[in-house]
PDB file of C-alpha atoms in Angstrom:
ATOM      1  CA  GLU A   1     106.686  99.037  77.302  1.00  0.00           C
ATOM      2  CA  VAL A   2     105.840  97.024  80.392  1.00  0.00           C
ATOM      3  CA  GLN A   3     103.022  98.594  82.378  1.00  0.00           C
ATOM      4  CA  LEU A   4     101.399  97.466  85.598  1.00  0.00           C
ATOM      5  CA  VAL A   5      98.471  99.506  86.886  1.00  0.00           C
ATOM      6  CA  GLU A   6      96.939  98.725  90.263  1.00  0.00           C
ATOM      7  CA  SER A   7      93.453  99.733  91.315  1.00  0.00           C
ATOM      8  CA  GLY A   8      90.956  99.017  94.070  1.00  0.00           C
ATOM      9  CA  GLY A   9      92.671 100.576  97.047  1.00  0.00           C
ATOM     10  CA  GLY A  10      90.858 102.714  99.580  1.00  0.00           C
ATOM     11  CA  LEU A  11      89.601 102.970 103.127  1.00  0.00           C
ATOM     12  CA  VAL A  12      88.168  99.845 104.763  1.00  0.00           C
ATOM     13  CA  GLN A  13      87.211  99.015 108.327  1.00  0.00           C
ATOM     14  CA  PRO A  14      89.032  96.397 110.372  1.00  0.00           C
ATOM     15  CA  GLY A  15      87.619  92.975 109.607  1.00  0.00           C
ATOM     16  CA  GLY A  16      86.516  94.065 106.169  1.00  0.00           C
ATOM     17  CA  SER A  17      87.493  92.910 102.692  1.00  0.00           C
ATOM     18  CA  LEU A  18      88.970  94.515  99.613  1.00  0.00           C
ATOM     19  CA  ARG A  19      89.986  93.262  96.183  1.00  0.00           C
ATOM     20  CA  LEU A  20      92.915  94.822  94.376  1.00  0.00           C
ATOM     21  CA  SER A  21      93.410  94.501  90.644  1.00  0.00           C
ATOM     22  CA  CYS A  22      96.483  94.894  88.500  1.00  0.00           C
ATOM     23  CA  ALA A  23      96.189  95.448  84.760  1.00  0.00           C
ATOM     24  CA  ALA A  24      99.278  94.340  82.869  1.00  0.00           C
ATOM     25  CA  SER A  25     100.370  95.292  79.377  1.00  0.00           C
ATOM     26  CA  GLY A  26     103.434  95.389  77.179  1.00  0.00           C
ATOM     27  CA  PHE A  27     104.483  91.781  77.748  1.00  0.00           C
ATOM     28  CA  THR A  28     103.152  88.226  77.544  1.00  0.00           C
ATOM     29  CA  PHE A  29     101.437  88.103  80.919  1.00  0.00           C
ATOM     30  CA  SER A  30     100.813  84.359  80.841  1.00  0.00           C
ATOM     31  CA  ASP A  31     104.536  83.611  80.723  1.00  0.00           C
ATOM     32  CA  HIS A  32     105.402  85.359  83.956  1.00  0.00           C
ATOM     33  CA  TYR A  33     105.180  84.819  87.675  1.00  0.00           C
ATOM     34  CA  MET A  34     103.485  87.761  89.373  1.00  0.00           C
ATOM     35  CA  ASP A  35     103.951  89.104  92.879  1.00  0.00           C
ATOM     36  CA  TRP A  36     102.364  91.452  95.384  1.00  0.00           C
ATOM     37  CA  VAL A  37     104.608  93.523  97.634  1.00  0.00           C
ATOM     38  CA  ARG A  38     103.467  96.076 100.185  1.00  0.00           C
ATOM     39  CA  GLN A  39     104.990  98.994 102.022  1.00  0.00           C
ATOM     40  CA  ALA A  40     103.506 100.416 105.204  1.00  0.00           C
ATOM     41  CA  PRO A  41     103.792 104.212 105.554  1.00  0.00           C
ATOM     42  CA  GLY A  42     107.406 105.142 106.241  1.00  0.00           C
ATOM     43  CA  LYS A  43     108.476 101.499 106.407  1.00  0.00           C
ATOM     44  CA  GLY A  44     110.348  99.012 104.266  1.00  0.00           C
ATOM     45  CA  LEU A  45     109.198  96.554 101.623  1.00  0.00           C
ATOM     46  CA  GLU A  46     107.309  93.389 102.535  1.00  0.00           C
ATOM     47  CA  TRP A  47     106.765  90.591 100.005  1.00  0.00           C
ATOM     48  CA  ILE A  48     103.293  89.164 100.526  1.00  0.00           C
ATOM     49  CA  GLY A  49     102.808  86.619  97.793  1.00  0.00           C
ATOM     50  CA  ARG A  50     103.462  85.156  94.359  1.00  0.00           C
ATOM     51  CA  ASN A  51     101.338  83.538  91.678  1.00  0.00           C
ATOM     52  CA  ARG A  52     103.124  81.213  89.311  1.00  0.00           C
ATOM     53  CA  ASN A  53     102.285  80.922  85.618  1.00  0.00           C
ATOM     54  CA  LYS A  54     100.137  78.314  83.854  1.00  0.00           C
ATOM     55  CA  ALA A  55     103.178  76.155  83.136  1.00  0.00           C
ATOM     56  CA  ASN A  56     103.560  75.868  86.897  1.00  0.00           C
ATOM     57  CA  SER A  57      99.862  75.316  87.545  1.00  0.00           C
ATOM     58  CA  TYR A  58      99.130  78.818  88.824  1.00  0.00           C
ATOM     59  CA  THR A  59     100.308  77.790  92.278  1.00  0.00           C
ATOM     60  CA  THR A  60     100.795  80.427  94.937  1.00  0.00           C
ATOM     61  CA  GLU A  61     103.076  81.265  97.836  1.00  0.00           C
ATOM     62  CA  TYR A  62     102.270  83.636 100.701  1.00  0.00           C
ATOM     63  CA  ALA A  63     103.968  85.370 103.567  1.00  0.00           C
ATOM     64  CA  ALA A  64     102.890  84.107 106.970  1.00  0.00           C
ATOM     65  CA  SER A  65     101.435  87.519 107.839  1.00  0.00           C
ATOM     66  CA  VAL A  66      98.729  87.176 105.168  1.00  0.00           C
ATOM     67  CA  ASN A  67      98.431  83.420 104.680  1.00  0.00           C
ATOM     68  CA  GLY A  68      94.812  82.336 105.074  1.00  0.00           C
ATOM     69  CA  ARG A  69      93.491  85.887 104.742  1.00  0.00           C
ATOM     70  CA  PHE A  70      94.780  86.969 101.322  1.00  0.00           C
ATOM     71  CA  THR A  71      94.364  85.164  98.004  1.00  0.00           C
ATOM     72  CA  ILE A  72      96.225  85.887  94.787  1.00  0.00           C
ATOM     73  CA  SER A  73      94.651  84.959  91.474  1.00  0.00           C
ATOM     74  CA  ARG A  74      95.056  85.851  87.841  1.00  0.00           C
ATOM     75  CA  ASP A  75      93.192  85.919  84.545  1.00  0.00           C
ATOM     76  CA  ASP A  76      95.536  85.378  81.638  1.00  0.00           C
ATOM     77  CA  SER A  77      92.769  86.161  79.133  1.00  0.00           C
ATOM     78  CA  THR A  78      92.644  89.767  80.374  1.00  0.00           C
ATOM     79  CA  SER A  79      96.260  90.035  81.626  1.00  0.00           C
ATOM     80  CA  SER A  80      95.028  90.786  85.111  1.00  0.00           C
ATOM     81  CA  LEU A  81      96.300  89.948  88.564  1.00  0.00           C
ATOM     82  CA  TYR A  82      94.161  90.111  91.685  1.00  0.00           C
ATOM     83  CA  LEU A  83      94.641  90.271  95.429  1.00  0.00           C
ATOM     84  CA  GLN A  84      91.599  89.372  97.519  1.00  0.00           C
ATOM     85  CA  MET A  85      92.128  90.626 101.057  1.00  0.00           C
ATOM     86  CA  ASN A  86      89.834  89.415 103.842  1.00  0.00           C
ATOM     87  CA  SER A  87      89.785  89.909 107.612  1.00  0.00           C
ATOM     88  CA  LEU A  88      91.797  93.085 107.212  1.00  0.00           C
ATOM     89  CA  LYS A  89      93.744  94.444 110.147  1.00  0.00           C
ATOM     90  CA  THR A  90      95.053  97.922 110.863  1.00  0.00           C
ATOM     91  CA  GLU A  91      98.576  96.593 110.276  1.00  0.00           C
ATOM     92  CA  ASP A  92      97.623  95.804 106.668  1.00  0.00           C
ATOM     93  CA  THR A  93      97.611  99.543 105.947  1.00  0.00           C
ATOM     94  CA  ALA A  94     100.160 100.027 103.171  1.00  0.00           C
ATOM     95  CA  VAL A  95     100.813 100.826  99.559  1.00  0.00           C
ATOM     96  CA  TYR A  96     100.334  97.597  97.616  1.00  0.00           C
ATOM     97  CA  TYR A  97     102.494  97.006  94.568  1.00  0.00           C
ATOM     98  CA  CYS A  98     101.848  94.565  91.774  1.00  0.00           C
ATOM     99  CA  ALA A  99     105.112  93.279  90.315  1.00  0.00           C
ATOM    100  CA  ARG A 100     106.297  91.101  87.450  1.00  0.00           C
ATOM    101  CA  SER A 101     108.903  88.414  87.915  1.00  0.00           C
ATOM    102  CA  TYR A 102     111.176  86.934  85.278  1.00  0.00           C
ATOM    103  CA  PHE A 103     113.304  83.831  85.200  1.00  0.00           C
ATOM    104  CA  TYR A 104     117.044  84.257  85.481  1.00  0.00           C
ATOM    105  CA  SER A 105     119.710  81.923  86.767  1.00  0.00           C
ATOM    106  CA  SER A 106     117.309  79.393  88.314  1.00  0.00           C
ATOM    107  CA  VAL A 107     114.933  81.739  90.125  1.00  0.00           C
ATOM    108  CA  TYR A 108     112.341  84.423  89.410  1.00  0.00           C
ATOM    109  CA  TYR A 109     113.384  88.005  90.108  1.00  0.00           C
ATOM    110  CA  ILE A 110     110.991  90.946  90.372  1.00  0.00           C
ATOM    111  CA  ASP A 111     111.886  93.303  87.533  1.00  0.00           C
ATOM    112  CA  TYR A 112     108.909  95.619  87.024  1.00  0.00           C
ATOM    113  CA  TRP A 113     106.614  97.255  89.537  1.00  0.00           C
ATOM    114  CA  GLY A 114     103.341  99.124  89.304  1.00  0.00           C
ATOM    115  CA  GLN A 115     102.884 102.556  90.847  1.00  0.00           C
ATOM    116  CA  GLY A 116     101.067 101.108  93.856  1.00  0.00           C
ATOM    117  CA  THR A 117      97.641 101.551  95.405  1.00  0.00           C
ATOM    118  CA  LEU A 118      97.054 102.674  98.985  1.00  0.00           C
ATOM    119  CA  VAL A 119      94.980 100.539 101.323  1.00  0.00           C
ATOM    120  CA  THR A 120      94.007 102.103 104.640  1.00  0.00           C
ATOM    121  CA  VAL A 121      92.448  99.918 107.315  1.00  0.00           C
ATOM    122  CA  SER A 122      90.860 102.090 109.961  1.00  0.00           C
ATOM    123  CA  SER A 123      87.629 102.543 111.841  1.00  0.00           C
TER     124      SER A 123
ATOM    125  CA  ASP B   1     112.359  82.310 107.285  1.00  0.00           C
ATOM    126  CA  ILE B   2     115.571  83.866 106.002  1.00  0.00           C
ATOM    127  CA  GLN B   3     116.357  87.197 107.629  1.00  0.00           C
ATOM    128  CA  LEU B   4     118.313  89.827 105.719  1.00  0.00           C
ATOM    129  CA  THR B   5     120.196  92.439 107.722  1.00  0.00           C
ATOM    130  CA  GLN B   6     121.341  95.535 105.889  1.00  0.00           C
ATOM    131  CA  SER B   7     124.016  97.857 107.194  1.00  0.00           C
ATOM    132  CA  PRO B   8     124.177 100.674 107.659  1.00  0.00           C
ATOM    133  CA  SER B   9     120.495 101.580 107.848  1.00  0.00           C
ATOM    134  CA  PHE B  10     121.393 105.183 107.094  1.00  0.00           C
ATOM    135  CA  LEU B  11     124.411 106.812 105.559  1.00  0.00           C
ATOM    136  CA  SER B  12     125.319 110.354 104.724  1.00  0.00           C
ATOM    137  CA  ALA B  13     127.660 110.826 101.775  1.00  0.00           C
ATOM    138  CA  SER B  14     128.843 113.408  99.275  1.00  0.00           C
ATOM    139  CA  VAL B  15     128.689 113.442  95.506  1.00  0.00           C
ATOM    140  CA  GLY B  16     131.684 111.524  94.205  1.00  0.00           C
ATOM    141  CA  ASP B  17     132.027 109.304  97.292  1.00  0.00           C
ATOM    142  CA  ARG B  18     132.394 105.550  97.066  1.00  0.00           C
ATOM    143  CA  VAL B  19     129.537 103.916  98.954  1.00  0.00           C
ATOM    144  CA  THR B  20     129.209 100.317 100.108  1.00  0.00           C
ATOM    145  CA  ILE B  21     126.061  98.736 101.542  1.00  0.00           C
ATOM    146  CA  THR B  22     126.126  95.280 103.118  1.00  0.00           C
ATOM    147  CA  CYS B  23     123.358  92.683 103.226  1.00  0.00           C
ATOM    148  CA  ARG B  24     123.804  89.645 105.473  1.00  0.00           C
ATOM    149  CA  ALA B  25     121.547  86.600 105.270  1.00  0.00           C
ATOM    150  CA  SER B  26     120.673  84.469 108.282  1.00  0.00           C
ATOM    151  CA  GLN B  27     121.494  81.361 106.238  1.00  0.00           C
ATOM    152  CA  GLY B  28     123.153  80.656 102.927  1.00  0.00           C
ATOM    153  CA  ILE B  29     121.250  81.826  99.857  1.00  0.00           C
ATOM    154  CA  SER B  30     123.814  81.019  97.141  1.00  0.00           C
ATOM    155  CA  SER B  31     123.702  84.007  94.775  1.00  0.00           C
ATOM    156  CA  TYR B  32     119.930  84.412  94.808  1.00  0.00           C
ATOM    157  CA  LEU B  33     119.935  88.045  95.795  1.00  0.00           C
ATOM    158  CA  ALA B  34     118.604  91.223  94.200  1.00  0.00           C
ATOM    159  CA  TRP B  35     119.195  94.899  94.916  1.00  0.00           C
ATOM    160  CA  TYR B  36     116.570  97.607  94.428  1.00  0.00           C
ATOM    161  CA  GLN B  37     116.632 101.393  94.533  1.00  0.00           C
ATOM    162  CA  GLN B  38     113.593 103.319  95.716  1.00  0.00           C
ATOM    163  CA  LYS B  39     113.072 107.065  95.590  1.00  0.00           C
ATOM    164  CA  PRO B  40     110.383 108.811  97.677  1.00  0.00           C
ATOM    165  CA  GLY B  41     106.883 108.250  96.375  1.00  0.00           C
ATOM    166  CA  LYS B  42     108.091 105.893  93.642  1.00  0.00           C
ATOM    167  CA  ALA B  43     108.117 102.160  93.069  1.00  0.00           C
ATOM    168  CA  PRO B  44     111.375 100.275  93.572  1.00  0.00           C
ATOM    169  CA  LYS B  45     113.668  99.754  90.614  1.00  0.00           C
ATOM    170  CA  LEU B  46     115.682  96.586  90.077  1.00  0.00           C
ATOM    171  CA  LEU B  47     119.413  97.341  89.915  1.00  0.00           C
ATOM    172  CA  ILE B  48     121.103  93.963  90.261  1.00  0.00           C
ATOM    173  CA  CYS B  49     119.984  90.334  90.209  1.00  0.00           C
ATOM    174  CA  ALA B  50     121.855  87.126  90.935  1.00  0.00           C
ATOM    175  CA  ALA B  51     124.029  89.120  93.352  1.00  0.00           C
ATOM    176  CA  SER B  52     126.165  90.706  90.648  1.00  0.00           C
ATOM    177  CA  THR B  53     124.307  90.955  87.316  1.00  0.00           C
ATOM    178  CA  LEU B  54     123.623  94.567  86.443  1.00  0.00           C
ATOM    179  CA  GLN B  55     120.239  95.224  84.882  1.00  0.00           C
ATOM    180  CA  SER B  56     120.105  96.782  81.431  1.00  0.00           C
ATOM    181  CA  GLY B  57     120.207 100.577  81.644  1.00  0.00           C
ATOM    182  CA  VAL B  58     121.660 100.704  85.153  1.00  0.00           C
ATOM    183  CA  PRO B  59     124.834 102.807  85.291  1.00  0.00           C
ATOM    184  CA  SER B  60     128.101 100.891  85.600  1.00  0.00           C
ATOM    185  CA  ARG B  61     128.990 102.774  88.791  1.00  0.00           C
ATOM    186  CA  PHE B  62     126.675 100.280  90.516  1.00  0.00           C
ATOM    187  CA  SER B  63     128.077  96.841  91.243  1.00  0.00           C
ATOM    188  CA  GLY B  64     127.168  93.886  93.403  1.00  0.00           C
ATOM    189  CA  SER B  65     129.160  91.049  94.867  1.00  0.00           C
ATOM    190  CA  GLY B  66     128.964  88.191  97.313  1.00  0.00           C
ATOM    191  CA  SER B  67     127.489  84.761  97.754  1.00  0.00           C
ATOM    192  CA  GLY B  68     126.334  82.576 100.598  1.00  0.00           C
ATOM    193  CA  THR B  69     125.497  84.908 103.464  1.00  0.00           C
ATOM    194  CA  GLU B  70     127.307  88.168 102.759  1.00  0.00           C
ATOM    195  CA  PHE B  71     126.635  90.558  99.907  1.00  0.00           C
ATOM    196  CA  THR B  72     127.570  94.092  99.003  1.00  0.00           C
ATOM    197  CA  LEU B  73     126.217  96.820  96.773  1.00  0.00           C
ATOM    198  CA  THR B  74     128.815  99.382  95.785  1.00  0.00           C
ATOM    199  CA  ILE B  75     128.340 102.751  94.127  1.00  0.00           C
ATOM    200  CA  SER B  76     131.760 103.744  92.861  1.00  0.00           C
ATOM    201  CA  SER B  77     131.112 107.483  92.558  1.00  0.00           C
ATOM    202  CA  LEU B  78     127.871 108.722  94.088  1.00  0.00           C
ATOM    203  CA  GLN B  79     125.795 110.940  91.816  1.00  0.00           C
ATOM    204  CA  PRO B  80     122.969 113.318  92.829  1.00  0.00           C
ATOM    205  CA  GLU B  81     120.351 110.956  91.371  1.00  0.00           C
ATOM    206  CA  ASP B  82     121.612 108.091  93.557  1.00  0.00           C
ATOM    207  CA  PHE B  83     120.282 109.539  96.787  1.00  0.00           C
ATOM    208  CA  ALA B  84     117.561 107.022  97.618  1.00  0.00           C
ATOM    209  CA  THR B  85     116.806 103.991  99.753  1.00  0.00           C
ATOM    210  CA  TYR B  86     118.317 100.657  98.755  1.00  0.00           C
ATOM    211  CA  TYR B  87     116.901  97.226  99.552  1.00  0.00           C
ATOM    212  CA  CYS B  88     118.235  93.712  99.143  1.00  0.00           C
ATOM    213  CA  GLN B  89     115.897  90.751  98.586  1.00  0.00           C
ATOM    214  CA  GLN B  90     116.569  87.024  98.781  1.00  0.00           C
ATOM    215  CA  LEU B  91     115.029  84.653  96.255  1.00  0.00           C
ATOM    216  CA  ASN B  92     116.492  81.440  97.658  1.00  0.00           C
ATOM    217  CA  SER B  93     113.400  80.232  99.464  1.00  0.00           C
ATOM    218  CA  TYR B  94     109.874  81.180 100.408  1.00  0.00           C
ATOM    219  CA  PRO B  95     108.814  83.425 101.946  1.00  0.00           C
ATOM    220  CA  LEU B  96     110.857  85.847  99.904  1.00  0.00           C
ATOM    221  CA  THR B  97     112.244  88.516 102.206  1.00  0.00           C
ATOM    222  CA  PHE B  98     113.690  92.006 101.962  1.00  0.00           C
ATOM    223  CA  GLY B  99     116.338  93.675 104.021  1.00  0.00           C
ATOM    224  CA  GLY B 100     115.314  96.637 106.150  1.00  0.00           C
ATOM    225  CA  GLY B 101     116.732  99.182 103.720  1.00  0.00           C
ATOM    226  CA  THR B 102     119.610 101.638 103.616  1.00  0.00           C
ATOM    227  CA  LYS B 103     118.805 105.301 103.160  1.00  0.00           C
ATOM    228  CA  VAL B 104     121.536 107.238 101.369  1.00  0.00           C
ATOM    229  CA  GLU B 105     121.347 110.975 102.022  1.00  0.00           C
ATOM    230  CA  ILE B 106     123.346 113.990 100.950  1.00  0.00           C
ATOM    231  CA  LYS B 107     126.082 115.075 103.342  1.00  0.00           C
TER     232      LYS B 107
END
């Protein structure tokens, strides 16, 4: 059974930093692209970034709203995904989801999601 | 960036109704589109990928169609468990983007 469990959320002041973790199990983590998606309270989904697998050199893509402030990394040896968030703003307040992507018909689709972890940026 | 516009943003329907949700892309995205269902307090669930491929375990009353810039998600006979918010997502180019969502509520 595929499981994704996020941790590390909490309350942080504007300008601060936070590191989220995602523990994956039930599949071969190293084969998959992994994504982070967030959802502000009462709002829609926002894709914030993707980390490709080793076969694709672990390269990353980011949304403009977080580019330069957030960094996605992974550790295949522990099946873990990370999101380092720096220079946090109040508008970064959201539930952050870790998600797995799989290859189908030329692109990678998100097929499994974690339960999410809440990040609140407030003074 | 590719913008996805979902319509309607809200719809009220009864059990047994046929429901259609539209997702329009600001530029062509071939068939690189997914549909998700999200219930309150829960993570999204993938329903359809590649515009029309139903995920394993998803009831056949759900179907997707379209290519290019216009896509639809249809629920042929709405069931009580289908009341949720639905999102489309494009995978054609980065940044990946979601539509604004369509909330389906009980009439």
